[in-house]
Short mmCIF file of C-alpha atoms and ligand atoms in Angstrom, two decimals:
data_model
loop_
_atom_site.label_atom_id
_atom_site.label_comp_id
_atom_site.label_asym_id
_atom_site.label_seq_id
_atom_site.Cartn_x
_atom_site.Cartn_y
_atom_site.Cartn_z
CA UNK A 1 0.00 0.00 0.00
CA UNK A 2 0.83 3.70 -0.89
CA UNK A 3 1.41 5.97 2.00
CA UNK A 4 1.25 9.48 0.95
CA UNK A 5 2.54 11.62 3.58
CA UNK A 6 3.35 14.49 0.84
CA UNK A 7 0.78 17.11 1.43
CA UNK A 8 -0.42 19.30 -1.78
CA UNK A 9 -1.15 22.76 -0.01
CA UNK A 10 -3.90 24.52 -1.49
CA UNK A 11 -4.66 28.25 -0.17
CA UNK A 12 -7.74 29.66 0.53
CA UNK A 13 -8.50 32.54 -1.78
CA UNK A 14 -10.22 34.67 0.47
CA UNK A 15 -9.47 33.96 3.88
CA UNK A 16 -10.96 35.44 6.89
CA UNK A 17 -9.85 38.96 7.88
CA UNK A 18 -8.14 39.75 10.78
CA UNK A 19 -10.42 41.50 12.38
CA UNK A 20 -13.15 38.22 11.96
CA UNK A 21 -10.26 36.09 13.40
CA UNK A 22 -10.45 38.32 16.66
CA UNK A 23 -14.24 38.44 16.65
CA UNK A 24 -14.52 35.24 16.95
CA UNK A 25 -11.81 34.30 19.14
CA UNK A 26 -13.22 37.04 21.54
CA UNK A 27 -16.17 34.78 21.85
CA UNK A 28 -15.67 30.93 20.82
CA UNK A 29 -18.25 29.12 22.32
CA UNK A 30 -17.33 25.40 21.29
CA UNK A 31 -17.87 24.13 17.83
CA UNK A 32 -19.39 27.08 16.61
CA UNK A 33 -16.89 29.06 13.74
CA UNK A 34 -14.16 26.93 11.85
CA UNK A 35 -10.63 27.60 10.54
CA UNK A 36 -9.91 28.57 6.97
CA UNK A 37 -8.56 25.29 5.93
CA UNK A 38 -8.99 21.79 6.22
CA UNK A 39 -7.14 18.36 5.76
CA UNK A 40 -7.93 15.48 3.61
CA UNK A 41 -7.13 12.19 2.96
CA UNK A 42 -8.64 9.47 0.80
CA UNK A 43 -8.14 5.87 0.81
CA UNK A 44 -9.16 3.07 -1.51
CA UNK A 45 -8.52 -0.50 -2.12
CA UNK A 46 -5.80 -1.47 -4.05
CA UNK A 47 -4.35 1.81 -3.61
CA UNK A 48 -4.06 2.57 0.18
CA UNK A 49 -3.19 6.18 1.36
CA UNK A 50 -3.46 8.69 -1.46
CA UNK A 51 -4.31 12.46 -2.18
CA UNK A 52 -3.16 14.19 0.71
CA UNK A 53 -4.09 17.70 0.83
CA UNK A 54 -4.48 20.76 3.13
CA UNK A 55 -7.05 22.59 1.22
CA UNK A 56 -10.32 25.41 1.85
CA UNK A 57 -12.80 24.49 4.55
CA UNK A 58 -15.50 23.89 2.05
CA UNK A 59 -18.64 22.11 1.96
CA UNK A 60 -18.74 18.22 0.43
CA UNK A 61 -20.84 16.60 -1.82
CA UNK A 62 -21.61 13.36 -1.79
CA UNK A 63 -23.54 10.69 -4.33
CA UNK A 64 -26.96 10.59 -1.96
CA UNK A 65 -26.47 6.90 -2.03
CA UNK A 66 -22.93 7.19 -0.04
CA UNK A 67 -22.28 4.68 1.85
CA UNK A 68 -21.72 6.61 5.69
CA UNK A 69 -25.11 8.43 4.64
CA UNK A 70 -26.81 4.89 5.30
CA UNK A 71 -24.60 2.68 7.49
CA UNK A 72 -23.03 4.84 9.30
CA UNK A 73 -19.04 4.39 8.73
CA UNK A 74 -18.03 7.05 10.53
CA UNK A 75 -15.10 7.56 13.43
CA UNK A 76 -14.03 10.70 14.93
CA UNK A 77 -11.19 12.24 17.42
CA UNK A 78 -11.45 15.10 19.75
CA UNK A 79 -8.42 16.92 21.08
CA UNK A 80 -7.08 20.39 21.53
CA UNK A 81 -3.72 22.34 20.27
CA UNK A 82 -2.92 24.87 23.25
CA UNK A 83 -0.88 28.24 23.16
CA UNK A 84 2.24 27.83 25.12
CA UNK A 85 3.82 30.79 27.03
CA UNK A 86 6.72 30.61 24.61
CA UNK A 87 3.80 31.35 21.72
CA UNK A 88 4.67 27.80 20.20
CA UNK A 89 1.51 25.46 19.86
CA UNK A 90 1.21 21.93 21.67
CA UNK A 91 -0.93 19.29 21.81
CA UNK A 92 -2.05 16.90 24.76
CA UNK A 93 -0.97 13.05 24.06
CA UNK A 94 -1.60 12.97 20.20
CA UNK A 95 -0.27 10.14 19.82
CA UNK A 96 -3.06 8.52 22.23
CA UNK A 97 -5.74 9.93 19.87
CA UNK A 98 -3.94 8.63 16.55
CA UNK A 99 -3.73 4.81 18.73
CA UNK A 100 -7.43 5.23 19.67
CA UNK A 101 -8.22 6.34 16.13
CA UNK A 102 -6.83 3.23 14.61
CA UNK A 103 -8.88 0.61 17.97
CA UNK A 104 -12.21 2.69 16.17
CA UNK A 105 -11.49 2.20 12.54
CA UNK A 106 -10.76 -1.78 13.31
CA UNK A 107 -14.12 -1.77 15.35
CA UNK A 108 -16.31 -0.03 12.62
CA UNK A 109 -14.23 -2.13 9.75
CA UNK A 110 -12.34 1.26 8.17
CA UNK A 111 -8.69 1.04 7.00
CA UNK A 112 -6.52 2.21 9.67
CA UNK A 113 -4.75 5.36 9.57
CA UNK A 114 -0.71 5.36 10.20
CA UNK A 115 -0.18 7.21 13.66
CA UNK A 116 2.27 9.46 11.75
CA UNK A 117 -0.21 10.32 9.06
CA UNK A 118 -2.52 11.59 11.56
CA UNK A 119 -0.09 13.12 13.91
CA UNK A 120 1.51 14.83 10.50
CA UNK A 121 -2.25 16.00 9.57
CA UNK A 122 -2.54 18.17 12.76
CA UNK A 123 1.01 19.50 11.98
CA UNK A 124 -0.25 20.62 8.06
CA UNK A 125 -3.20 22.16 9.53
CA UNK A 126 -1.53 23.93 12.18
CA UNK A 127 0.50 25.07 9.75
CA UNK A 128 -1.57 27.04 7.73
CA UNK A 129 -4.21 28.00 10.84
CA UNK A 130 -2.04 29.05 13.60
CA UNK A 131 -3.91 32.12 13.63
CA UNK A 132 -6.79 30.57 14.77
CA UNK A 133 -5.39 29.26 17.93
CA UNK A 134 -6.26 31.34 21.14
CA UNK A 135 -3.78 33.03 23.21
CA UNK A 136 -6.34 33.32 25.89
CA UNK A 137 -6.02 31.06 29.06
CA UNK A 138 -8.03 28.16 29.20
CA UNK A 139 -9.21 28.23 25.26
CA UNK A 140 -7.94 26.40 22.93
CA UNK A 141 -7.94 25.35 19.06
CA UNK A 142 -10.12 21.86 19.01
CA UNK A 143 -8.75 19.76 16.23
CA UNK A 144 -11.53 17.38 15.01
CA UNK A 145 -9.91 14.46 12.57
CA UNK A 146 -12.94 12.20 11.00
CA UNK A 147 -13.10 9.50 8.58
CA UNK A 148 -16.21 8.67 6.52
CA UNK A 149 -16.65 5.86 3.96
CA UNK A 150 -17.26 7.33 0.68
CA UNK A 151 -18.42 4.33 -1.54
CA UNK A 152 -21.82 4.63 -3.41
CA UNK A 153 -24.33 1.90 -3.25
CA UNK A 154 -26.43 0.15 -1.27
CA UNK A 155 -24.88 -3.03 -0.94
CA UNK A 156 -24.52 -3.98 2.74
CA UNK A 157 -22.41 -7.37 2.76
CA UNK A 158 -19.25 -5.53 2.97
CA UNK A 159 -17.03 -2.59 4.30
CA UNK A 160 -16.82 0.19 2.37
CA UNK A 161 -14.21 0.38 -0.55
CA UNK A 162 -13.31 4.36 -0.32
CA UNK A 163 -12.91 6.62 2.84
CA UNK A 164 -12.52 9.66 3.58
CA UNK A 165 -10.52 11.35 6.12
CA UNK A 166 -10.41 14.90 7.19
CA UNK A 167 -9.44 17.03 9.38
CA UNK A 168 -11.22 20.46 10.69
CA UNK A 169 -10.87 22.86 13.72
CA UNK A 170 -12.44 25.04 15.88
CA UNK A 171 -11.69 27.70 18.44
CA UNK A 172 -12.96 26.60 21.66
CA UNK A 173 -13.71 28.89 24.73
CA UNK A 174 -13.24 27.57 28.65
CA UNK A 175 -15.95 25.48 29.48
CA UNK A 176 -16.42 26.88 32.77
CA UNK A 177 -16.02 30.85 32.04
CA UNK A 178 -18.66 31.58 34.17
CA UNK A 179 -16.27 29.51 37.61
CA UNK A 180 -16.38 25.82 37.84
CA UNK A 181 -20.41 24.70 38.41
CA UNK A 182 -20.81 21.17 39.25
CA UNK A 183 -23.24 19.57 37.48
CA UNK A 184 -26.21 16.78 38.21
CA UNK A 185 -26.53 13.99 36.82
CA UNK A 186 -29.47 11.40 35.79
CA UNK A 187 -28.86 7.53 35.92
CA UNK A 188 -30.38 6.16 32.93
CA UNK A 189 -32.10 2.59 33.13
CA UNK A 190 -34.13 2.77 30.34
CA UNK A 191 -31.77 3.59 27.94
CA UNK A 192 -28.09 1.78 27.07
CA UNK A 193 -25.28 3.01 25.46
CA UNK A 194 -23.26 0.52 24.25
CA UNK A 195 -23.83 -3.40 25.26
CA UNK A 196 -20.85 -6.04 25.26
CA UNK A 197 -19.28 -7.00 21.90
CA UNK A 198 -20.53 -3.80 20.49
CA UNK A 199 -19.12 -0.15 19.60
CA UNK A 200 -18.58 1.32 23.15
CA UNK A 201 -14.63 1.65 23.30
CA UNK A 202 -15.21 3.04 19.52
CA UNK A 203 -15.41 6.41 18.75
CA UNK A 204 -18.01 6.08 15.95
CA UNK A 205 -20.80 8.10 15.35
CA UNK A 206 -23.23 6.02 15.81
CA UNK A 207 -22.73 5.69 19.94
CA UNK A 208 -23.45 9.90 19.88
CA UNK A 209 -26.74 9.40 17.57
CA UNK A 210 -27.70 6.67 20.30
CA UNK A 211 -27.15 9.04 22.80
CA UNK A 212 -29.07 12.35 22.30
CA UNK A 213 -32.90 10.88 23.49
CA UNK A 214 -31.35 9.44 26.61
CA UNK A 215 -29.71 13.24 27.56
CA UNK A 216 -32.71 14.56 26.33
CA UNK A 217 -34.15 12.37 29.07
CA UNK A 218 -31.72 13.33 31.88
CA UNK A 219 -32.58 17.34 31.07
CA UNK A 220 -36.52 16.31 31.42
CA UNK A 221 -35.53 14.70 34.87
CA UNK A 222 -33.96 18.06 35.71
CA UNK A 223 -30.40 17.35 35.30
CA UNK A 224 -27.58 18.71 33.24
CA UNK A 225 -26.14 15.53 32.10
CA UNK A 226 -26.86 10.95 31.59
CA UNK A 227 -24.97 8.57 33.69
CA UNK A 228 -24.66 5.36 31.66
CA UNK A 229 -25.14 2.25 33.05
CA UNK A 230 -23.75 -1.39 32.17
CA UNK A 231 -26.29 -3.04 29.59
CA UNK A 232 -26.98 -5.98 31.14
CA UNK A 233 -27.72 -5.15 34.63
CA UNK A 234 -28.00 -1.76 34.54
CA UNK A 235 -25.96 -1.93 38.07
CA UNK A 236 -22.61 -0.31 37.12
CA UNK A 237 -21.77 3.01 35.90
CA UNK A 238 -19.78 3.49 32.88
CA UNK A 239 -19.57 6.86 31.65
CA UNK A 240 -21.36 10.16 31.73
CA UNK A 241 -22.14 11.75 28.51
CA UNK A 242 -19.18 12.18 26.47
CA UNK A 243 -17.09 11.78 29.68
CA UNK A 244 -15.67 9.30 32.13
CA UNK A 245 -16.64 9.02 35.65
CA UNK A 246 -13.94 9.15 38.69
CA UNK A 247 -14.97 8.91 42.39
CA UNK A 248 -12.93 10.04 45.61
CA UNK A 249 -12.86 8.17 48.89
CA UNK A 250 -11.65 9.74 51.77
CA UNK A 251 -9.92 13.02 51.60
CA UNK A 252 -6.40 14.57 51.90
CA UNK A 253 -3.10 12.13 51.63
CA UNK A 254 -5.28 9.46 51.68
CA UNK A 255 -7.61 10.15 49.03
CA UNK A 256 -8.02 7.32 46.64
CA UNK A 257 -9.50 7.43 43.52
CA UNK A 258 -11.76 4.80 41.60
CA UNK A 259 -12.72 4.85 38.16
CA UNK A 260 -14.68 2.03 36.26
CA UNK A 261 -12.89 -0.10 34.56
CA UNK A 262 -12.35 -0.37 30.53
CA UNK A 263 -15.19 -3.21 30.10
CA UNK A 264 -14.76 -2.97 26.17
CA UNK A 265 -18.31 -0.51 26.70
CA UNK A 266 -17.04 2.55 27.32
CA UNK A 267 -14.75 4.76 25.84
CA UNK A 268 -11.04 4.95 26.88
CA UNK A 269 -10.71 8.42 27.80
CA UNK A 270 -7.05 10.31 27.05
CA UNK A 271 -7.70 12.35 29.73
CA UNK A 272 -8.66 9.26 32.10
CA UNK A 273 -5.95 7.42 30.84
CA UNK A 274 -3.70 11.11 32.10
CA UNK A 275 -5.26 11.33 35.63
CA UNK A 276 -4.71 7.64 36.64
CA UNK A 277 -1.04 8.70 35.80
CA UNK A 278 -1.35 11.81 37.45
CA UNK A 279 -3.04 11.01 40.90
CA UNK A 280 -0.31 8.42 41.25
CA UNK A 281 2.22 10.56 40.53
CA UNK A 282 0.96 13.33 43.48
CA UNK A 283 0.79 10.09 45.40
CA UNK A 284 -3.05 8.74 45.61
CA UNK A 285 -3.63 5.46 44.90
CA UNK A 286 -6.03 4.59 41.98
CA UNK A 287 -8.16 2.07 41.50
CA UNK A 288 -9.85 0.76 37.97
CA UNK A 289 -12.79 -1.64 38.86
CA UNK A 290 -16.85 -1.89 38.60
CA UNK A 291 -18.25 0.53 40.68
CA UNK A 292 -22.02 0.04 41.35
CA UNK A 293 -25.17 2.75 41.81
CA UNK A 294 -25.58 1.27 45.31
CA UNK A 295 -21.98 1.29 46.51
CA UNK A 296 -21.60 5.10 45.05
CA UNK A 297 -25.18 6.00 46.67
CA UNK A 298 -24.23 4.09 49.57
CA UNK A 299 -20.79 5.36 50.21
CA UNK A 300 -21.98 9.16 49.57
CA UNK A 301 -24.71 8.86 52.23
CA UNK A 302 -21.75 7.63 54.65
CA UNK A 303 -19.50 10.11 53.69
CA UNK A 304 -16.93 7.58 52.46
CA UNK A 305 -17.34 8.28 48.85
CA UNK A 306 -16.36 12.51 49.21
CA UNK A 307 -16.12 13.70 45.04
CA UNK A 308 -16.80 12.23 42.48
CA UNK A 309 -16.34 14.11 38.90
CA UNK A 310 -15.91 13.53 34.77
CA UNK A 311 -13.08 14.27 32.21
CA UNK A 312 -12.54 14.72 28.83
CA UNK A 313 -11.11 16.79 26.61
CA UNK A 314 -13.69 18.79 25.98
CA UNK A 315 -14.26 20.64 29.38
CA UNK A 316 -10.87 18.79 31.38
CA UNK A 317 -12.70 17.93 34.74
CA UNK A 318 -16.50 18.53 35.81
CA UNK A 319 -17.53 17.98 39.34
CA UNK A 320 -20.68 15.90 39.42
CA UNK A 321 -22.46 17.47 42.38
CA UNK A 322 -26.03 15.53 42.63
CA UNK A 323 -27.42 12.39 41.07
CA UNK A 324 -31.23 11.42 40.28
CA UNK A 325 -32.49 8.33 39.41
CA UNK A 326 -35.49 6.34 39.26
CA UNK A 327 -35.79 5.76 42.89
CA UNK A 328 -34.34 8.68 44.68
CA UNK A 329 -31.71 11.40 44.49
CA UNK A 330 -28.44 12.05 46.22
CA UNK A 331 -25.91 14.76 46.33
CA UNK A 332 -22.17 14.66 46.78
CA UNK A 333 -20.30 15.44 49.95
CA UNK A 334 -21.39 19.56 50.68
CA UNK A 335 -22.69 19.38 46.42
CA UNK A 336 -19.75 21.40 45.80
CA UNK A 337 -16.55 21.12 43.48
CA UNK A 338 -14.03 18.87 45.79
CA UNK A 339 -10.49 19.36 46.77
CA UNK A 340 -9.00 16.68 44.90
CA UNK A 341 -11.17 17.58 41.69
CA UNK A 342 -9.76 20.94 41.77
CA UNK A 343 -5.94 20.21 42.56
CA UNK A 344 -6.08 17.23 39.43
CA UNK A 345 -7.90 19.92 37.25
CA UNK A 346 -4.68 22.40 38.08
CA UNK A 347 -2.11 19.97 37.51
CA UNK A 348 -3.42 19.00 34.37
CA UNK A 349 -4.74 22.34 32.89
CA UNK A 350 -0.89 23.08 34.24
CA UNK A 351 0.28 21.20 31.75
CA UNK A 352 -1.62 21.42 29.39
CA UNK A 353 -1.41 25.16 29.15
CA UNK A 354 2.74 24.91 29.89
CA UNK A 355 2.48 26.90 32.67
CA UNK A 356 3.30 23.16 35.20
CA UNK A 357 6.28 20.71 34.83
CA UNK A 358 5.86 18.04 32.21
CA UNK A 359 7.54 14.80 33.06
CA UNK A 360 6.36 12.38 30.52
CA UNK A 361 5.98 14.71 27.72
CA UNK A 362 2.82 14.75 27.07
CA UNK A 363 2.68 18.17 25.29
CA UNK A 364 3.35 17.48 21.55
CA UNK A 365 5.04 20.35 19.82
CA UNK A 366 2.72 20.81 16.37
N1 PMP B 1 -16.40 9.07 26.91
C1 PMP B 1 -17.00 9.43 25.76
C2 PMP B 1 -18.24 8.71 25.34
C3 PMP B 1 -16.46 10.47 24.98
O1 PMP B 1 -17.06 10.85 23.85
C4 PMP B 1 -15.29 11.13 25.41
C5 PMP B 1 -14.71 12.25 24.61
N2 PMP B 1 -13.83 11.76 23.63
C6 PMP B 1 -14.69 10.70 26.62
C7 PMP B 1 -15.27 9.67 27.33
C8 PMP B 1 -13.43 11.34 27.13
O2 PMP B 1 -12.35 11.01 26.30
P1 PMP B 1 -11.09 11.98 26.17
O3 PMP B 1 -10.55 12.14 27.53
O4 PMP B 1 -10.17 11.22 25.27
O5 PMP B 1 -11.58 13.24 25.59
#
């Protein structure tokens, strides 16, 4: 197979002024305005890797009998390219996205992309967009690679025999301008996520189409965000929303942290993967097993259990402050953003932002 990892650079011909680049950068938002360029990358059988370009964002068009438009082949990544003090751009543990984008591209039965290809996609598109990315602290450029099969028909015996693979981004604002709000939470029973032997530790689109009735369901119940549960006895907590789930017991030194373990039904997080390092490292000891409703209600109500919060890259670390279910409600310790939530959300915003000692390199020069 052909690996092209000689980008064509095409310019935009009109790109956006200055003055629109600091309009919107003034007020991001998440996912809202995109950068003037974009990368893609095709791949077909027989001929692997080819066409790779950095070209305008523009719009696509596609044959209406596309193959993604009807089955679904579609994987994403999520991650973020940070101003450093120096004015140089980073990213947070690439690498780890490239890895996880080649586990969901073997999952959803997509040719996998070479870790360098991807990391070297980010690079082109930095390249030409650096303009884009905030100097601001706590914003960030979010770098969104995709890949999409492309073939038309309707035939549904096999994988795709084209793909697409592109990369966009967006300026992205701190979650939490308004100070860090912990947020509740609804325990879904009625709905799954992701059952064993399916898509769960993918990141396909599919799992966030499956999602949107079930948060739509937690903001009827008067919560900000879903709690999924284990499929089959809809005992164990997995993830919430597009997050994963830690919980605290005790407090100070001996703080230990729990987080549920990677089943094969829920997504392994970069930034979960980061904080197991990184609670060790200050000295906690971490746990990955099944945690249950009862033991987390249980151990709240005795003051055992004393935070409990999500991460991702999206919005780093979110307390979770109260959680509803079918049968009752709870809240967390005082309901208020915990000690050890707020020291790990330092440390790693630290780093991330370059402003906190780096020992295992995790900030990727792009
Ligand atoms: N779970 C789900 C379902 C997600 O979509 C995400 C976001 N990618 C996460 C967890 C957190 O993963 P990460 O730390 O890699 O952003």
């Amino acid at each position: 197979m052909t690996i092209t990892t000689q980008f064509a650079t095409v310019p935009h011909s009109s790109p956006a002024s200055q003055e629109r680049v600091a309009e919107v950068l003034a007020a991001p938002g998440f996912g809202l305005y995109f950068t003037d360029h974009m990368v893609t990358v095709k791949w077909s059988k027989g001929e692997g890797w080819h066409d790779a370009q950095v070209g305008p964002y523009a719009p696509f068009t596609l044959d209406p009998a596309t193959s993604v438009l009807h089955y679904g082949q579609a994987i994403f990544e999520g991650l973020k390219a940070y101003r450093q003090p120096s004015g140089a751009i980073a990213s947070f543990r690439p690498d780890a996205n490239a890895s996880r984008f080649r586990q969901s591209a073997e999952r959803l039965a997509m040719p996998q992309l070479p870790e360098e290809l991807f990391l070297e996609s980010l690079r082109e598109l930095i390249a030409v967009d650096k303009r884009w990315v905030p100097t601001r602290q706590g914003d960030a450029l979010y770098l969104r690679p995709f890949m999409i099969s492309t073939s038309t028909g309707l035939g549904v015996n096999s994988p795709a025999a084209d793909y697409l693979y592109t990369v966009i981004a967006s300026p992205a604002g701190s979650y939490f301008s308004g100070g860090i709000k912990p947020v509740s939470v609804w325990l879904s029973t009625e709905y799954v996520r992701a059952a064993p032997g399916g898509t769960g530790a993918a990141k396909c689109a599919g799992n966030y189409a499956a999602s949107f009735v079930a948060q739509a369901q937690a903001v009827e119940k008067g919560c900000d965000q879903v709690v999924w549960l284990d499929a089959v006895e809809r005992r164990w907590v997995e993830e919430m929303g597009g997050m994963n789930l830690f919980f605290v017991f005790g407090s100070g030194e001996n703080a230990r942290l729990v987080t549920p373990e990677l089943t094969g039904s829920l997504l392994p997080g970069v930034t979960r993967k980061s904080l197991l390092q990184l609670a060790e490292r200050l000295g906690h000891k971490v746990e990955e097993r099944r945690i249950s409703t009862e033991e987390w209600e249980k151990a709240a109500a005795s003051g055992e259990l004393t935070e409990t919060f999500a991460c991702g890259t999206a919005a780093v670390i979110t307390p979770v402050g109260h959680v509803k279910h079918a049968n009752g409600e709870f809240t967390i310790g005082d309901g208020q953003p915990g000690t050890l939530t707020m020291k790990l959300r330092e440390e790693l915003t630290g780093i991330q932002e370059g402003t906190r000692p780096d020992p295992d390199h995790w900030m990727i020069p792009l």
